[in-house]
N, CA, C and O atoms as CSV, one atom per row, in Angstrom:
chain,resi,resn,atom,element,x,y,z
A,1,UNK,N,N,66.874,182.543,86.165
A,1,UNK,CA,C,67.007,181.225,85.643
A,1,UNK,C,C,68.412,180.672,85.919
A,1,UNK,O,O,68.515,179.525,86.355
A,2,UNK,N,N,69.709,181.567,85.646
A,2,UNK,CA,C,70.582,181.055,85.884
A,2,UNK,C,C,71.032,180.352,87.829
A,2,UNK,O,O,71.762,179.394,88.084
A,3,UNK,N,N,70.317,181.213,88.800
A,3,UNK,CA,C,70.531,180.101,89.803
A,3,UNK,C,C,69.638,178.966,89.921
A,3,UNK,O,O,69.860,178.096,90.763
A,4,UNK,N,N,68.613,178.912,89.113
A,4,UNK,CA,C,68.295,177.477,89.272
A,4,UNK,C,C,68.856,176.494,88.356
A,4,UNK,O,O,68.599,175.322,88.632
A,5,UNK,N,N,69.728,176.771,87.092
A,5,UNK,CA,C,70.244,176.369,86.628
A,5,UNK,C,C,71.899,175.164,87.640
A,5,UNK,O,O,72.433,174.055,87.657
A,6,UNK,N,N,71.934,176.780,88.366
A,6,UNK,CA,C,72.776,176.068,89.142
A,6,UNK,C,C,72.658,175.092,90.086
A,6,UNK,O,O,73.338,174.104,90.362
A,7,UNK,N,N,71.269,175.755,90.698
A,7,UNK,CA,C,71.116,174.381,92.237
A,7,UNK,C,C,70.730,172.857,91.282
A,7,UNK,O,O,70.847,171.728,91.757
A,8,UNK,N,N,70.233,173.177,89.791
A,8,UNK,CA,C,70.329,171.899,88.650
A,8,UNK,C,C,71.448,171.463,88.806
A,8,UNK,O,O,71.752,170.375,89.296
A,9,UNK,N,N,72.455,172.658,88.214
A,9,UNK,CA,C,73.822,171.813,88.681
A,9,UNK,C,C,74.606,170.933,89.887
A,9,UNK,O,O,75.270,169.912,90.065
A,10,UNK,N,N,74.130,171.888,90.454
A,10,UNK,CA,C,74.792,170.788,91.854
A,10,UNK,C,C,74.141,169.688,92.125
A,10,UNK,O,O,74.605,168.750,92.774
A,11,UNK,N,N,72.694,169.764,91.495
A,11,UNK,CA,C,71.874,168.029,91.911
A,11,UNK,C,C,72.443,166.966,91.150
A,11,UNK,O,O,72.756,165.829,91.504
A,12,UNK,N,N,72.571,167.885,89.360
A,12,UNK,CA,C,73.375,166.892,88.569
A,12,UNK,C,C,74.955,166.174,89.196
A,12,UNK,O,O,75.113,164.954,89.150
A,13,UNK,N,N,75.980,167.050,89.729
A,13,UNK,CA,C,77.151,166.869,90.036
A,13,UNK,C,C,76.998,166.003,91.459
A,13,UNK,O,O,77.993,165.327,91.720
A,14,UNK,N,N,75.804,165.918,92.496
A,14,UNK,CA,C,75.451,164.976,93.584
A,14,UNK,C,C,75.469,163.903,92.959
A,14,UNK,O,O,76.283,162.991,93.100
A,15,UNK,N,N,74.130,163.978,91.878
A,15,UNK,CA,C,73.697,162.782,91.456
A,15,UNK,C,C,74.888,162.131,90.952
A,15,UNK,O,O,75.181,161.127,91.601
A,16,UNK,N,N,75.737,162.428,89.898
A,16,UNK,CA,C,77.075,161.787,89.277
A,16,UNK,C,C,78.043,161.463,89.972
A,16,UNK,O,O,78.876,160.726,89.444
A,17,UNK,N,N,78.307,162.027,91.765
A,17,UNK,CA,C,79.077,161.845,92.207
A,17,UNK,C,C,78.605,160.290,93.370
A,17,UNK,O,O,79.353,159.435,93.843
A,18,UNK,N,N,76.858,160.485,93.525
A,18,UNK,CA,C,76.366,158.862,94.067
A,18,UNK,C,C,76.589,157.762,92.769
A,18,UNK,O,O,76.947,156.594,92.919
A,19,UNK,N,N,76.313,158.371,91.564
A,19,UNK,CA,C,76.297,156.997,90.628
A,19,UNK,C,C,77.600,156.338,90.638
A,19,UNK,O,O,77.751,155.120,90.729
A,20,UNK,N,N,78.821,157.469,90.508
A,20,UNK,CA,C,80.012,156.885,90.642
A,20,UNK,C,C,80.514,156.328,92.322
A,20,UNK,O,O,81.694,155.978,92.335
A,21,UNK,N,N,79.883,156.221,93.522
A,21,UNK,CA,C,80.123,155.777,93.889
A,21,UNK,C,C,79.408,154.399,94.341
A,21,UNK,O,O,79.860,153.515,95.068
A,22,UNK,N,N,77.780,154.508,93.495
A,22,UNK,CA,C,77.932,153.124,93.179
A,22,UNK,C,C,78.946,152.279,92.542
A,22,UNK,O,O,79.621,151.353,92.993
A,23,UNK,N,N,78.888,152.817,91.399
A,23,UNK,CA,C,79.740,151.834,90.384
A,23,UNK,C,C,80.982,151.350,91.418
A,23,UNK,O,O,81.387,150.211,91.184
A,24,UNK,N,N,81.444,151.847,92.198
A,24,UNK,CA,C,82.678,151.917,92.836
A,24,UNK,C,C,82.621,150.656,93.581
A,24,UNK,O,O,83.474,149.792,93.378
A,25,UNK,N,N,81.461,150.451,94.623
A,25,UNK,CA,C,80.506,149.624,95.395
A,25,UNK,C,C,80.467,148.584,94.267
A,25,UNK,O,O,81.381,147.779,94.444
A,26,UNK,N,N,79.822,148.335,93.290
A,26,UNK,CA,C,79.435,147.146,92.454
A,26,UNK,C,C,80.915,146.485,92.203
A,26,UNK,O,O,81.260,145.350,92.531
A,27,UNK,N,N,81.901,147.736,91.370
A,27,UNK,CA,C,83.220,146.771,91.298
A,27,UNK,C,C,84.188,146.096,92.607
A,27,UNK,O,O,85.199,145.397,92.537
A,28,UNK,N,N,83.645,146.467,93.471
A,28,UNK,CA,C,84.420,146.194,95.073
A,28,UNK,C,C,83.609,144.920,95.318
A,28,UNK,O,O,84.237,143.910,95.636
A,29,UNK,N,N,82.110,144.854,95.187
A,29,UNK,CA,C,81.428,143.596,95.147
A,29,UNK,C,C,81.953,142.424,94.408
A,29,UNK,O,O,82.216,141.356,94.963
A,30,UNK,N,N,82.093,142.642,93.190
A,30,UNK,CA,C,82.427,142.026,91.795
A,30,UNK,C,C,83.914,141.020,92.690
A,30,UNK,O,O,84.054,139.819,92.923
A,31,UNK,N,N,84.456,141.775,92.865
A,31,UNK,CA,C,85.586,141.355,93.222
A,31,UNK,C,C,85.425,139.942,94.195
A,31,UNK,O,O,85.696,138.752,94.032
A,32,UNK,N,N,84.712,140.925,95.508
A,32,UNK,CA,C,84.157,139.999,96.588
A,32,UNK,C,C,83.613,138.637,95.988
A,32,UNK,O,O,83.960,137.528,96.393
A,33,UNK,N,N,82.661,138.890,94.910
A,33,UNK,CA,C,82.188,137.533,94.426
A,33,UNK,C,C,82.974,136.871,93.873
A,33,UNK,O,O,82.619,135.693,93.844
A,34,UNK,N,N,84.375,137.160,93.164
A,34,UNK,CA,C,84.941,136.439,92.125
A,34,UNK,C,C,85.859,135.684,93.258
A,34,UNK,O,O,85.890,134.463,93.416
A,35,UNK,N,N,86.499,136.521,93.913
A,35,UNK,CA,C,87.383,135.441,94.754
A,35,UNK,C,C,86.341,134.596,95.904
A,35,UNK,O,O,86.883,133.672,96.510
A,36,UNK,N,N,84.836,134.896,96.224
A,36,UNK,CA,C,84.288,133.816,97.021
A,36,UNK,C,C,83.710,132.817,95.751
A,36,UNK,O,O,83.086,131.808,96.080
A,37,UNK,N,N,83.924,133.107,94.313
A,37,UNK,CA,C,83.602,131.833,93.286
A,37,UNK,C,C,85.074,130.850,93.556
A,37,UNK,O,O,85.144,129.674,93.915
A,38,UNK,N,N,85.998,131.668,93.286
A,38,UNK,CA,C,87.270,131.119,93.206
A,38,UNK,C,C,87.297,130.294,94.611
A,38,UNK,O,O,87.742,129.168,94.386
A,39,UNK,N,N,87.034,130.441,95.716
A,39,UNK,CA,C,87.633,130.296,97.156
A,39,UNK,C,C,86.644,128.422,97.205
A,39,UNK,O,O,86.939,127.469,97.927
A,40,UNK,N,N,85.488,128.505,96.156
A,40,UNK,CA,C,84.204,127.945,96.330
A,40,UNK,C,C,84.906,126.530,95.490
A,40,UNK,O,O,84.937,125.384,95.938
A,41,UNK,N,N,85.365,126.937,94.344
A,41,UNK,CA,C,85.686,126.216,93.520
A,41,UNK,C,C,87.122,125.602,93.752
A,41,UNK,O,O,87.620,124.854,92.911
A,42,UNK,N,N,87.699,125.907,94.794
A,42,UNK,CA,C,88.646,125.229,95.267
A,42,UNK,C,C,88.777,123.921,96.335
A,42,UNK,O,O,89.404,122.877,96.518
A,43,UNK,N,N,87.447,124.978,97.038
A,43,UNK,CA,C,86.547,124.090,97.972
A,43,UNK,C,C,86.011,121.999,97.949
A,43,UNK,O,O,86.065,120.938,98.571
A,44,UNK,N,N,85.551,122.674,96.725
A,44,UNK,CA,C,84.648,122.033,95.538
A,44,UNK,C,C,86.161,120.547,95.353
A,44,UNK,O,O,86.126,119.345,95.613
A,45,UNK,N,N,87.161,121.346,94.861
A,45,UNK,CA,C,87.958,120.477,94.421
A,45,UNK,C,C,88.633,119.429,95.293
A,45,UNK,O,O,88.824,118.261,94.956
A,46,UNK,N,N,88.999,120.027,96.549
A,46,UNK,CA,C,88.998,119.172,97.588
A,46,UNK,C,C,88.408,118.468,98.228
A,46,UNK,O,O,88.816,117.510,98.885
A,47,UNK,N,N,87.072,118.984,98.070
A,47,UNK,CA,C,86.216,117.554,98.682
A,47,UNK,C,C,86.519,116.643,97.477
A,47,UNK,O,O,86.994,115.535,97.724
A,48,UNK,N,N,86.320,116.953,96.361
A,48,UNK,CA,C,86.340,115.895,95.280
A,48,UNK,C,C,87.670,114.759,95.421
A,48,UNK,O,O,87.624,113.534,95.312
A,49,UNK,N,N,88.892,115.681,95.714
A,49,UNK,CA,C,90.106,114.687,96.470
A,49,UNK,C,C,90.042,113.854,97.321
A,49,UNK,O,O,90.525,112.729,97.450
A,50,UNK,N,N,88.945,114.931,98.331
A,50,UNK,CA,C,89.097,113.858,99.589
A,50,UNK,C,C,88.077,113.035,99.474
A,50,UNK,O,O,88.179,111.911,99.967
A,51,UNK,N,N,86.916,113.420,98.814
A,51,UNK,CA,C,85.638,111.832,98.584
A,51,UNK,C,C,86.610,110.382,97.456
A,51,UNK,O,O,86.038,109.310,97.258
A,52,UNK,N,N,87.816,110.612,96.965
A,52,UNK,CA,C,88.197,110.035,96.219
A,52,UNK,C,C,89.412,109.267,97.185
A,52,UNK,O,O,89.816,108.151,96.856
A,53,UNK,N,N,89.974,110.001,98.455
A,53,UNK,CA,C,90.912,109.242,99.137
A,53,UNK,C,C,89.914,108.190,99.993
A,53,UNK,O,O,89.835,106.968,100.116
A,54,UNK,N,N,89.198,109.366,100.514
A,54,UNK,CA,C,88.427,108.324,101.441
A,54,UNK,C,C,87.414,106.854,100.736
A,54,UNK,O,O,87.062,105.912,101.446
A,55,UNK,N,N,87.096,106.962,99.252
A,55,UNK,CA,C,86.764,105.711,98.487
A,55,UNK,C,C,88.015,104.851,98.440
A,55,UNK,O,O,88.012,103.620,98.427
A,56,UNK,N,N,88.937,105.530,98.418
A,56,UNK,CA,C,90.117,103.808,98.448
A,56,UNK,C,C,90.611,103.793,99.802
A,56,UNK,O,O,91.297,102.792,100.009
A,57,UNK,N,N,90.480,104.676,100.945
A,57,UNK,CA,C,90.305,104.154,102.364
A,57,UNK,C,C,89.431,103.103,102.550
A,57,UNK,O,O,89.821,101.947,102.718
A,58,UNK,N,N,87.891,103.543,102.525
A,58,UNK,CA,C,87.127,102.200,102.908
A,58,UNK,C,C,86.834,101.033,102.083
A,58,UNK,O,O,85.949,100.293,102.513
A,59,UNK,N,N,87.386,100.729,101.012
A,59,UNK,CA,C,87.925,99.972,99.454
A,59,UNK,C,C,89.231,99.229,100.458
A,59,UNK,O,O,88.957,98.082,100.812
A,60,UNK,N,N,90.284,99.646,100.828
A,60,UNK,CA,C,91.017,99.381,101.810
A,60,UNK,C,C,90.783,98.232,102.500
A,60,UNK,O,O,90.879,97.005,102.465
A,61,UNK,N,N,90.299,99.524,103.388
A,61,UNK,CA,C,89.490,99.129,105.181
A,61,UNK,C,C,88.748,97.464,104.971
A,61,UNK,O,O,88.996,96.477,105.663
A,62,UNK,N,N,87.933,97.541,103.974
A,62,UNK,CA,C,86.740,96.580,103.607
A,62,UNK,C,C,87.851,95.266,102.760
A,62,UNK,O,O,87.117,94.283,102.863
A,63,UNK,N,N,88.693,94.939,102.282
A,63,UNK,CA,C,89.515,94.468,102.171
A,63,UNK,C,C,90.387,93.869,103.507
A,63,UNK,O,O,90.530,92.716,103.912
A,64,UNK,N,N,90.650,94.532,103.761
A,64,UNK,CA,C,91.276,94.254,105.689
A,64,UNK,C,C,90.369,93.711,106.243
A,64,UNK,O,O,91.027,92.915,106.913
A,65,UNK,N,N,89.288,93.499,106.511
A,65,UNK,CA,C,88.283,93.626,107.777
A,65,UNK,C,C,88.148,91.673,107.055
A,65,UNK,O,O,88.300,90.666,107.746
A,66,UNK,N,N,87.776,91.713,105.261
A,66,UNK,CA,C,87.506,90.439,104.753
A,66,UNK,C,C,88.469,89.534,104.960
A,66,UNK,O,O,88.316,88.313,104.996
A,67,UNK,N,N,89.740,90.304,105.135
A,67,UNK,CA,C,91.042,89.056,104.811
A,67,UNK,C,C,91.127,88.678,106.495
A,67,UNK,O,O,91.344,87.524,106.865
A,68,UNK,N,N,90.929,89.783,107.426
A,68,UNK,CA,C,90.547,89.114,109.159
A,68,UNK,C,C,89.662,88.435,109.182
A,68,UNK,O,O,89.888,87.482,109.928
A,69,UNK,N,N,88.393,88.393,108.593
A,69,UNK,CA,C,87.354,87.439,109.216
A,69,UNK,C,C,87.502,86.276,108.502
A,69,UNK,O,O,86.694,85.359,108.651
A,70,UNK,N,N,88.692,86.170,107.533
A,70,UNK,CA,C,88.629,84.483,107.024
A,70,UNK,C,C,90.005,84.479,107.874
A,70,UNK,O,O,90.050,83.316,108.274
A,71,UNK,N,N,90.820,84.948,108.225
A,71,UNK,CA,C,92.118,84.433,109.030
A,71,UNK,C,C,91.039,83.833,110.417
A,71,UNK,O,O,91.168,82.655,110.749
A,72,UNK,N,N,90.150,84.603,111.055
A,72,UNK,CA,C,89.453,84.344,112.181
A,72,UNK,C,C,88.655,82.693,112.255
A,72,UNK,O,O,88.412,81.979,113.228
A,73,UNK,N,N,88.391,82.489,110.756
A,73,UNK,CA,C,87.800,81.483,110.635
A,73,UNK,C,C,88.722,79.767,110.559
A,73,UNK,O,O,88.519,78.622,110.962
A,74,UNK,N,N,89.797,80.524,109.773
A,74,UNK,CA,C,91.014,79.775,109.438
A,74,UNK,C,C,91.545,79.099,110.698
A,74,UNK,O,O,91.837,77.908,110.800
A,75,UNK,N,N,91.627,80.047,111.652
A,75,UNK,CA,C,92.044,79.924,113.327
A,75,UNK,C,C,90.923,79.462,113.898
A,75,UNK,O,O,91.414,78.874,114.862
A,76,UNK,N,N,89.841,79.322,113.980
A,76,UNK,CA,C,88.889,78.422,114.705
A,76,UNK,C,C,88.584,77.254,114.022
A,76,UNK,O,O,87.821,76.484,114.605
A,77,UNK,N,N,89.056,76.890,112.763
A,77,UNK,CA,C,88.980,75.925,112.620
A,77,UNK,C,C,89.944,74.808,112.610
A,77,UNK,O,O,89.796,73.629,112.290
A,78,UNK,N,N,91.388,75.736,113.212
A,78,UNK,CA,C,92.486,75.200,113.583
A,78,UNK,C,C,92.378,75.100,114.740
A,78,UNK,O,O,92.313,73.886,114.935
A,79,UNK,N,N,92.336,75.433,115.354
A,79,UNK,CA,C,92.414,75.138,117.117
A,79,UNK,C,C,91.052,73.912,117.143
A,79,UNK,O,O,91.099,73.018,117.987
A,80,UNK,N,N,90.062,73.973,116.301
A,80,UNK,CA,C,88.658,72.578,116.699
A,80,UNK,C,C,89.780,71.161,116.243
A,80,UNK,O,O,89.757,70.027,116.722
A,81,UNK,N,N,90.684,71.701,115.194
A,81,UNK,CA,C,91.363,70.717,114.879
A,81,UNK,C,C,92.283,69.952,115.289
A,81,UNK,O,O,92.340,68.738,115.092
A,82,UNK,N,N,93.549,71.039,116.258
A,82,UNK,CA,C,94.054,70.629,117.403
A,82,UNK,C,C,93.573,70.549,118.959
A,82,UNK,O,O,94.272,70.259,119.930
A,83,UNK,N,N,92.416,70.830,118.934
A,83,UNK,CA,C,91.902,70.085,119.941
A,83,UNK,C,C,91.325,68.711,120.328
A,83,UNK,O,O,91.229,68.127,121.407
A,84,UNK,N,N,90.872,68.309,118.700
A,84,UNK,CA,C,90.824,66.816,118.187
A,84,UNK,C,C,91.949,66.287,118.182
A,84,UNK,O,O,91.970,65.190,118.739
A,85,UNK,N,N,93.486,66.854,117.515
A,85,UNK,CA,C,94.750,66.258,118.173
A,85,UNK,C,C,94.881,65.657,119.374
A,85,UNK,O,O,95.172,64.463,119.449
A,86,UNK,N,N,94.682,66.412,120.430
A,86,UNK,CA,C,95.364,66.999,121.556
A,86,UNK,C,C,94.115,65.428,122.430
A,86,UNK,O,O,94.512,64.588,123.238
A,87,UNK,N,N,92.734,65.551,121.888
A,87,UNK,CA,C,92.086,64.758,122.646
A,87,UNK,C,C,92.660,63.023,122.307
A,87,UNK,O,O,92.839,62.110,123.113
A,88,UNK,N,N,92.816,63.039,121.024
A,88,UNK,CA,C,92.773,61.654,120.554
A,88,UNK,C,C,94.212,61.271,121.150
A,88,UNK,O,O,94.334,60.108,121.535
A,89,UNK,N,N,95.416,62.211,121.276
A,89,UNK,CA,C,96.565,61.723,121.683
A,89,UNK,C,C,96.630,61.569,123.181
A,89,UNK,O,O,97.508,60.849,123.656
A,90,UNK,N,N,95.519,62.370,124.190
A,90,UNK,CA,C,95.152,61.973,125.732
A,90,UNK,C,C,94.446,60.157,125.494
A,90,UNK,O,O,94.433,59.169,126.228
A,91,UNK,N,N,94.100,60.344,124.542
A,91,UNK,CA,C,93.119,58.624,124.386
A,91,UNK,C,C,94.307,57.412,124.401
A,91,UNK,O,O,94.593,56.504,125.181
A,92,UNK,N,N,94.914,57.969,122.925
A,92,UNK,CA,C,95.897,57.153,122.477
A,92,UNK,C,C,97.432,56.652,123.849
A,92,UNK,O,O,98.105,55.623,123.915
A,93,UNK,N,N,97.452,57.670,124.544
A,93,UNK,CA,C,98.165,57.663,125.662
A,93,UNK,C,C,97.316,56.474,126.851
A,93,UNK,O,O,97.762,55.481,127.427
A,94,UNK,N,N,95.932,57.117,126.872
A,94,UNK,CA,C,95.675,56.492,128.263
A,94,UNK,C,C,95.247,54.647,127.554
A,94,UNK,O,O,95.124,53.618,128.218
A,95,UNK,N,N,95.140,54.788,126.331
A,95,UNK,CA,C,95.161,53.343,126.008
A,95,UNK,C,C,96.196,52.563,126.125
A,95,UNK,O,O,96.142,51.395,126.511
A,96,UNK,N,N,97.406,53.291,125.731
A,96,UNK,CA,C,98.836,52.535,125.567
A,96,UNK,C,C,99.404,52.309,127.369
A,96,UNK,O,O,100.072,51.290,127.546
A,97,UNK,N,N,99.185,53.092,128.469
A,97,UNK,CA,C,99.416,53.100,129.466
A,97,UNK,C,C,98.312,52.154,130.342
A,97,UNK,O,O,98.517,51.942,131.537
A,98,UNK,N,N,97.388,51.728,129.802
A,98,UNK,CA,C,96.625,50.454,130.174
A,98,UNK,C,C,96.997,49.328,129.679
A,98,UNK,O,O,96.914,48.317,130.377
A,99,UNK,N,N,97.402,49.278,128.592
A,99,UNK,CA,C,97.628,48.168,127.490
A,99,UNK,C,C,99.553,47.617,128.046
A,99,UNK,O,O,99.920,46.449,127.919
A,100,UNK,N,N,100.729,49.016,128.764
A,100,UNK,CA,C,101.879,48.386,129.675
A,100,UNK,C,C,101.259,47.612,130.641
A,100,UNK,O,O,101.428,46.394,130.705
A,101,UNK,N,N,100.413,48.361,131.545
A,101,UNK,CA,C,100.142,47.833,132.727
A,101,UNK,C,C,99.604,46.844,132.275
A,101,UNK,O,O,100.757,46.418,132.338
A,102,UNK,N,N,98.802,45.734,131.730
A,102,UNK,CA,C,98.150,44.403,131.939
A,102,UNK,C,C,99.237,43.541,131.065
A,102,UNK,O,O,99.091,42.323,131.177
A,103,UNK,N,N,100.457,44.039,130.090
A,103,UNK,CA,C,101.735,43.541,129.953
A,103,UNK,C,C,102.302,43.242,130.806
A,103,UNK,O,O,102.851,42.141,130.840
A,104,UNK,N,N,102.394,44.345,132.065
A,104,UNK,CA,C,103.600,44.097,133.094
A,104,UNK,C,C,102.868,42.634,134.024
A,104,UNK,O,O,103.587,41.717,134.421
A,105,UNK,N,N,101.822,42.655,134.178
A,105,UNK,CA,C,100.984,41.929,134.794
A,105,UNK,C,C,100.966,40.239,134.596
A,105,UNK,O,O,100.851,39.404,135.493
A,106,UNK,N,N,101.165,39.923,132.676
A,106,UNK,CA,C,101.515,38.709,132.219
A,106,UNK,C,C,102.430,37.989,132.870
A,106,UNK,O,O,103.400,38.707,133.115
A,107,UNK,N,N,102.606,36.600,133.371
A,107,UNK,CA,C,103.656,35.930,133.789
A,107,UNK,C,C,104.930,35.793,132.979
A,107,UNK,O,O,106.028,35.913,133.522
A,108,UNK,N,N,104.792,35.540,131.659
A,108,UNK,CA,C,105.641,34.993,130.472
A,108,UNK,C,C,106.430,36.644,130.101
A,108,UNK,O,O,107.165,36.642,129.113
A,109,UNK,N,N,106.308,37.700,130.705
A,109,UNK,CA,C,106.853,38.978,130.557
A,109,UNK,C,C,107.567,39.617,131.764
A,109,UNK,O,O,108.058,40.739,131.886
A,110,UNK,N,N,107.471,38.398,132.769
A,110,UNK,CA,C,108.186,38.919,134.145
A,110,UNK,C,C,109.560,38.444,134.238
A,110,UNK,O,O,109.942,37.320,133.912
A,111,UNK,N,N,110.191,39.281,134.654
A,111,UNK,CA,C,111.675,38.899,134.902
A,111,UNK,C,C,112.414,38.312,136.046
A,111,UNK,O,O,112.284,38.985,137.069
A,112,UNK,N,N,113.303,37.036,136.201
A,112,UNK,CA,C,113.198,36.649,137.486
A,112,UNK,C,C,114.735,37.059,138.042
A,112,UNK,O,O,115.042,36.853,139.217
């Protein structure tokens, strides 16, 4: 009885020496998971930064883009305006330069 006691023993002292190197395995895991929670949750926090920069980027952007398309408008409706200048003073010219010439033309305006 006593050597089967023993080859008992040595299965017991196998067996205790796999359980403990589970446990060994689980706390080496444990670990693995806590710093890929930690690594996750840092993760986590930076997108949250950066979904929060990039909301007052295109908050921004969309601000810019509104204050160009009324400057754009501002400017086309300045240039329709000086181009109405620009025509009426070709008018106002070619009237006044018709209106010398049939002056110079009068007798009572000629010089002798």
């Amino acid at each position: 009885m006593t050597q089967q006691g023993a080859v008992l023993q040595g299965y017991n002292n196998e067996l205790v020496k796999c359980i403990e190197d589970l446990c060994i395995q689980k706390e080496e895991l444990n670990k693995q998971i806590q710093q890929a929670e930690e690594e996750k949750n840092k993760l986590q926090h930076e997108i949250q930064v950066l979904s929060e920069q990039l909301e007052c980027v295109c908050e921004n952007l969309a601000q810019k883009v509104a204050s160009r398309n009324e400057l754009d408008k501002i400017l086309a409706e300045t240039e329709v305006a000086y181009m109405k200048i620009l025509d009426s003073s070709r008018t106002l010219l070619n009237v006044l330069k018709k209106e010398v010439g049939i002056l110079k033309h009068m007798p009572e305006l000629k010089t002798n």
